[in-house]
Amino acid sequence: MRLVLIGPGDTEYHFTRLLGMKESEYWEHVKGIARALSSTRVEIGLLPDRGVPVHVAREYKKTGGKKCIALAPLSDRTFGTKHLEPFLQEEGLFDETVDTGDWYKHDLIIGLMGDALLYLGTSLGSAGELAYAGYLYKLVKGAKPGVAARVEKIHPLARAGTRFPYTVIAYSPFNPNGLQPELRSYLEKIGVKIEEAENAAGLENIISKMEND
């Protein structure tokens, strides 16, 4: 099973200033999430950039994580990807790199590159990625009149909904107000399963259940 991680890039601003979380508390959550992922043997995918997803990915690899995939818009010619290079070149972090097109396409499809999405907090980027994953999944499911699409047409390695219902897991300590009710309702309307992990142990239980169903 592949889990895509999305979340805030500016962790100091988001977790310390917005959520009022101590740095030690933040890292305790990060390490707990990583242990939960590595113990369930899921593979993970994420944008190789600063922020909570890469923090989790580093700890995941330290604790014996199965496979870590860089999902990067290497074909982009508008904004470029030079700032991603230090992460892509970081020794021992990524096992594979997948080109997701340009930045415009990347933001639309990153959430569909896994069987499930782990939502690690709401920022401008992560909110957009979650919403567009839902919207494109709506098209894939044939829920928009007159539009038909297949997930492999979005990207050859996209897999949302191909094995079991596409699932969004919101990590509650990083989403203290929960998902926006209207967004949650739209996601559920098109068949997206919403799970809320109260802590790392809860995350591990959710993933284990998904793998065994």
Short mmCIF file of C-alpha atoms in Angstrom, two decimals:
data_model
loop_
_atom_site.label_atom_id
_atom_site.label_comp_id
_atom_site.label_asym_id
_atom_site.label_seq_id
_atom_site.Cartn_x
_atom_site.Cartn_y
_atom_site.Cartn_z
CA MET A 1 0.00 0.00 0.00
CA ARG A 2 1.25 3.47 -0.83
CA LEU A 3 0.50 6.49 1.33
CA VAL A 4 1.04 10.04 0.02
CA LEU A 5 2.04 12.62 2.64
CA ILE A 6 1.03 16.27 2.34
CA GLY A 7 1.29 19.06 4.89
CA PRO A 8 2.75 22.48 5.71
CA GLY A 9 6.21 23.44 4.50
CA ASP A 10 6.90 26.22 7.01
CA THR A 11 6.77 24.11 10.14
CA GLU A 12 7.96 26.84 12.52
CA TYR A 13 5.18 29.19 11.42
CA HIS A 14 2.47 26.55 11.24
CA PHE A 15 3.06 24.36 14.26
CA THR A 16 4.72 26.82 16.64
CA ARG A 17 2.99 30.10 15.83
CA LEU A 18 -0.41 28.95 14.55
CA LEU A 19 -0.98 25.82 16.63
CA GLY A 20 1.10 26.86 19.65
CA MET A 21 2.93 23.56 19.69
CA LYS A 22 6.29 23.22 21.41
CA GLU A 23 9.12 22.08 19.18
CA SER A 24 9.64 18.98 21.33
CA GLU A 25 5.95 18.11 21.01
CA TYR A 26 6.09 18.53 17.23
CA TRP A 27 9.05 16.16 16.93
CA GLU A 28 7.41 13.65 19.22
CA HIS A 29 4.46 13.52 16.80
CA VAL A 30 6.75 13.32 13.76
CA LYS A 31 8.68 10.38 15.20
CA GLY A 32 5.49 8.64 16.28
CA ILE A 33 3.98 8.99 12.81
CA ALA A 34 7.18 7.65 11.25
CA ARG A 35 7.25 4.62 13.55
CA ALA A 36 3.62 3.89 12.75
CA LEU A 37 4.32 4.00 9.02
CA SER A 38 7.48 1.89 9.15
CA SER A 39 5.87 -0.72 11.42
CA THR A 40 2.96 -1.21 9.02
CA ARG A 41 5.35 -1.54 6.06
CA VAL A 42 3.53 0.91 3.80
CA GLU A 43 5.55 2.76 1.19
CA ILE A 44 5.29 6.53 1.19
CA GLY A 45 5.38 9.25 -1.46
CA LEU A 46 5.89 12.99 -0.99
CA LEU A 47 7.16 16.18 -2.55
CA PRO A 48 10.92 16.42 -1.84
CA ASP A 49 10.77 19.85 -0.24
CA ARG A 50 11.00 21.41 3.23
CA GLY A 51 8.25 20.70 5.72
CA VAL A 52 6.50 18.08 7.78
CA PRO A 53 6.31 15.39 5.04
CA VAL A 54 10.09 15.28 4.63
CA HIS A 55 10.60 15.35 8.41
CA VAL A 56 8.39 12.27 8.68
CA ALA A 57 10.13 10.65 5.71
CA ARG A 58 13.58 10.98 7.30
CA GLU A 59 12.40 9.38 10.52
CA TYR A 60 10.54 6.71 8.55
CA LYS A 61 13.76 5.67 6.80
CA LYS A 62 15.68 5.72 10.10
CA THR A 63 13.16 3.27 11.57
CA GLY A 64 13.33 0.83 8.66
CA GLY A 65 10.64 2.19 6.38
CA LYS A 66 9.97 0.05 3.31
CA LYS A 67 10.18 2.56 0.43
CA CYS A 68 10.22 6.34 0.07
CA ILE A 69 9.26 7.88 -3.29
CA ALA A 70 10.00 11.45 -4.37
CA LEU A 71 7.04 12.89 -6.31
CA ALA A 72 8.57 15.85 -8.10
CA PRO A 73 7.54 18.07 -11.06
CA LEU A 74 10.83 17.60 -12.87
CA SER A 75 9.40 18.70 -16.23
CA ASP A 76 8.46 22.15 -14.94
CA ARG A 77 9.78 25.14 -16.90
CA THR A 78 7.82 27.89 -15.11
CA PHE A 79 9.05 27.91 -11.50
CA GLY A 80 11.80 25.32 -11.69
CA THR A 81 12.86 22.66 -9.22
CA LYS A 82 16.32 23.82 -8.13
CA HIS A 83 15.12 24.16 -4.52
CA LEU A 84 14.20 20.47 -4.52
CA GLU A 85 17.68 19.28 -5.49
CA PRO A 86 19.16 19.14 -1.94
CA PHE A 87 16.33 16.82 -0.88
CA LEU A 88 16.53 14.68 -4.03
CA GLN A 89 20.28 14.30 -3.48
CA GLU A 90 20.03 13.55 0.24
CA GLU A 91 21.71 10.23 0.84
CA GLY A 92 19.46 7.39 1.94
CA LEU A 93 16.20 9.34 1.79
CA PHE A 94 14.50 8.47 -1.49
CA ASP A 95 14.44 5.06 -3.16
CA GLU A 96 12.76 6.26 -6.36
CA THR A 97 11.88 9.53 -8.09
CA VAL A 98 8.70 9.99 -10.13
CA ASP A 99 8.22 12.94 -12.50
CA THR A 100 4.77 14.44 -11.89
CA GLY A 101 4.95 16.91 -14.80
CA ASP A 102 4.99 20.66 -14.15
CA TRP A 103 3.99 22.41 -10.92
CA TYR A 104 0.43 22.97 -12.13
CA LYS A 105 -0.15 19.28 -12.81
CA HIS A 106 1.81 18.19 -9.75
CA ASP A 107 -0.43 20.11 -7.36
CA LEU A 108 -3.49 18.56 -8.98
CA ILE A 109 -2.37 14.93 -8.98
CA ILE A 110 -0.01 14.36 -6.05
CA GLY A 111 -2.84 13.18 -3.81
CA LEU A 112 -3.85 10.52 -6.34
CA MET A 113 -0.41 8.93 -6.51
CA GLY A 114 -1.20 6.74 -3.51
CA ASP A 115 -3.92 4.42 -2.28
CA ALA A 116 -4.48 6.84 0.57
CA LEU A 117 -3.52 10.37 1.59
CA LEU A 118 -2.09 11.32 4.98
CA TYR A 119 -3.12 14.90 5.71
CA LEU A 120 -0.61 16.50 8.09
CA GLY A 121 -2.07 19.98 8.48
CA THR A 122 -3.75 22.74 6.50
CA SER A 123 -1.63 25.26 4.61
CA LEU A 124 -2.29 26.95 1.28
CA GLY A 125 -0.46 24.16 -0.54
CA SER A 126 -1.85 21.17 1.33
CA ALA A 127 -5.43 22.49 1.26
CA GLY A 128 -5.18 22.89 -2.51
CA GLU A 129 -3.65 19.44 -2.98
CA LEU A 130 -6.41 17.81 -0.93
CA ALA A 131 -9.21 19.65 -2.71
CA TYR A 132 -7.89 18.89 -6.18
CA ALA A 133 -7.25 15.25 -5.33
CA GLY A 134 -10.92 15.05 -4.43
CA TYR A 135 -11.99 16.88 -7.56
CA LEU A 136 -9.96 14.69 -9.91
CA TYR A 137 -11.14 11.59 -8.07
CA LYS A 138 -14.67 12.80 -8.75
CA LEU A 139 -13.88 12.78 -12.48
CA VAL A 140 -12.27 9.34 -12.26
CA LYS A 141 -15.35 8.01 -10.49
CA GLY A 142 -17.59 9.37 -13.24
CA ALA A 143 -19.41 11.61 -10.78
CA LYS A 144 -19.34 14.67 -13.05
CA PRO A 145 -21.96 14.46 -15.82
CA GLY A 146 -20.46 14.11 -19.28
CA VAL A 147 -16.90 13.56 -18.07
CA ALA A 148 -15.21 10.17 -18.01
CA ALA A 149 -11.61 9.56 -17.01
CA ARG A 150 -9.36 6.74 -15.86
CA VAL A 151 -6.86 7.16 -13.08
CA GLU A 152 -3.98 5.89 -15.24
CA LYS A 153 -4.72 8.71 -17.72
CA ILE A 154 -3.91 11.20 -14.97
CA HIS A 155 -0.48 9.61 -14.51
CA PRO A 156 0.75 6.10 -15.34
CA LEU A 157 1.62 5.51 -11.68
CA ALA A 158 -1.52 7.08 -10.16
CA ARG A 159 -3.47 4.49 -8.17
CA ALA A 160 -6.17 6.16 -6.07
CA GLY A 161 -9.22 3.93 -5.89
CA THR A 162 -7.70 1.05 -7.87
CA ARG A 163 -7.39 -1.35 -4.91
CA PHE A 164 -9.95 -0.08 -2.41
CA PRO A 165 -11.90 3.15 -1.82
CA TYR A 166 -9.64 6.17 -1.86
CA THR A 167 -8.96 7.19 1.73
CA VAL A 168 -7.94 10.47 3.38
CA ILE A 169 -6.40 10.08 6.84
CA ALA A 170 -6.34 13.32 8.82
CA TYR A 171 -3.81 13.31 11.66
CA SER A 172 -5.87 15.06 14.35
CA PRO A 173 -3.07 16.63 16.44
CA PHE A 174 -1.98 18.48 13.29
CA ASN A 175 -5.60 19.26 12.31
CA PRO A 176 -7.09 20.38 15.66
CA ASN A 177 -10.20 21.87 14.03
CA GLY A 178 -10.83 18.85 11.82
CA LEU A 179 -11.47 18.97 8.10
CA GLN A 180 -13.65 21.83 6.88
CA PRO A 181 -17.21 20.43 7.06
CA GLU A 182 -18.13 21.40 3.51
CA LEU A 183 -14.95 19.86 2.08
CA ARG A 184 -15.47 16.71 4.12
CA SER A 185 -19.05 16.44 2.83
CA TYR A 186 -17.97 16.78 -0.80
CA LEU A 187 -15.25 14.14 -0.36
CA GLU A 188 -17.66 11.69 1.24
CA LYS A 189 -20.27 12.39 -1.45
CA ILE A 190 -17.92 11.08 -4.15
CA GLY A 191 -16.94 8.00 -2.18
CA VAL A 192 -13.75 9.13 -0.45
CA LYS A 193 -13.38 7.48 2.94
CA ILE A 194 -12.34 9.84 5.73
CA GLU A 195 -10.40 8.55 8.72
CA GLU A 196 -9.17 10.56 11.69
CA ALA A 197 -6.08 9.40 13.59
CA GLU A 198 -6.12 10.75 17.14
CA ASN A 199 -2.45 9.84 17.63
CA ALA A 200 0.32 7.68 16.18
CA ALA A 201 -1.17 4.48 17.60
CA GLY A 202 -4.49 5.35 15.99
CA LEU A 203 -2.73 5.95 12.68
CA GLU A 204 -1.07 2.56 12.90
CA ASN A 205 -4.42 0.89 13.58
CA ILE A 206 -6.09 2.61 10.62
CA ILE A 207 -3.34 1.58 8.22
CA SER A 208 -3.20 -1.98 9.53
CA LYS A 209 -6.94 -2.34 9.04
CA MET A 210 -6.73 -1.00 5.49
CA GLU A 211 -3.92 -3.43 4.64
CA ASN A 212 -5.83 -6.41 6.05
CA ASP A 213 -9.30 -5.67 4.65
#
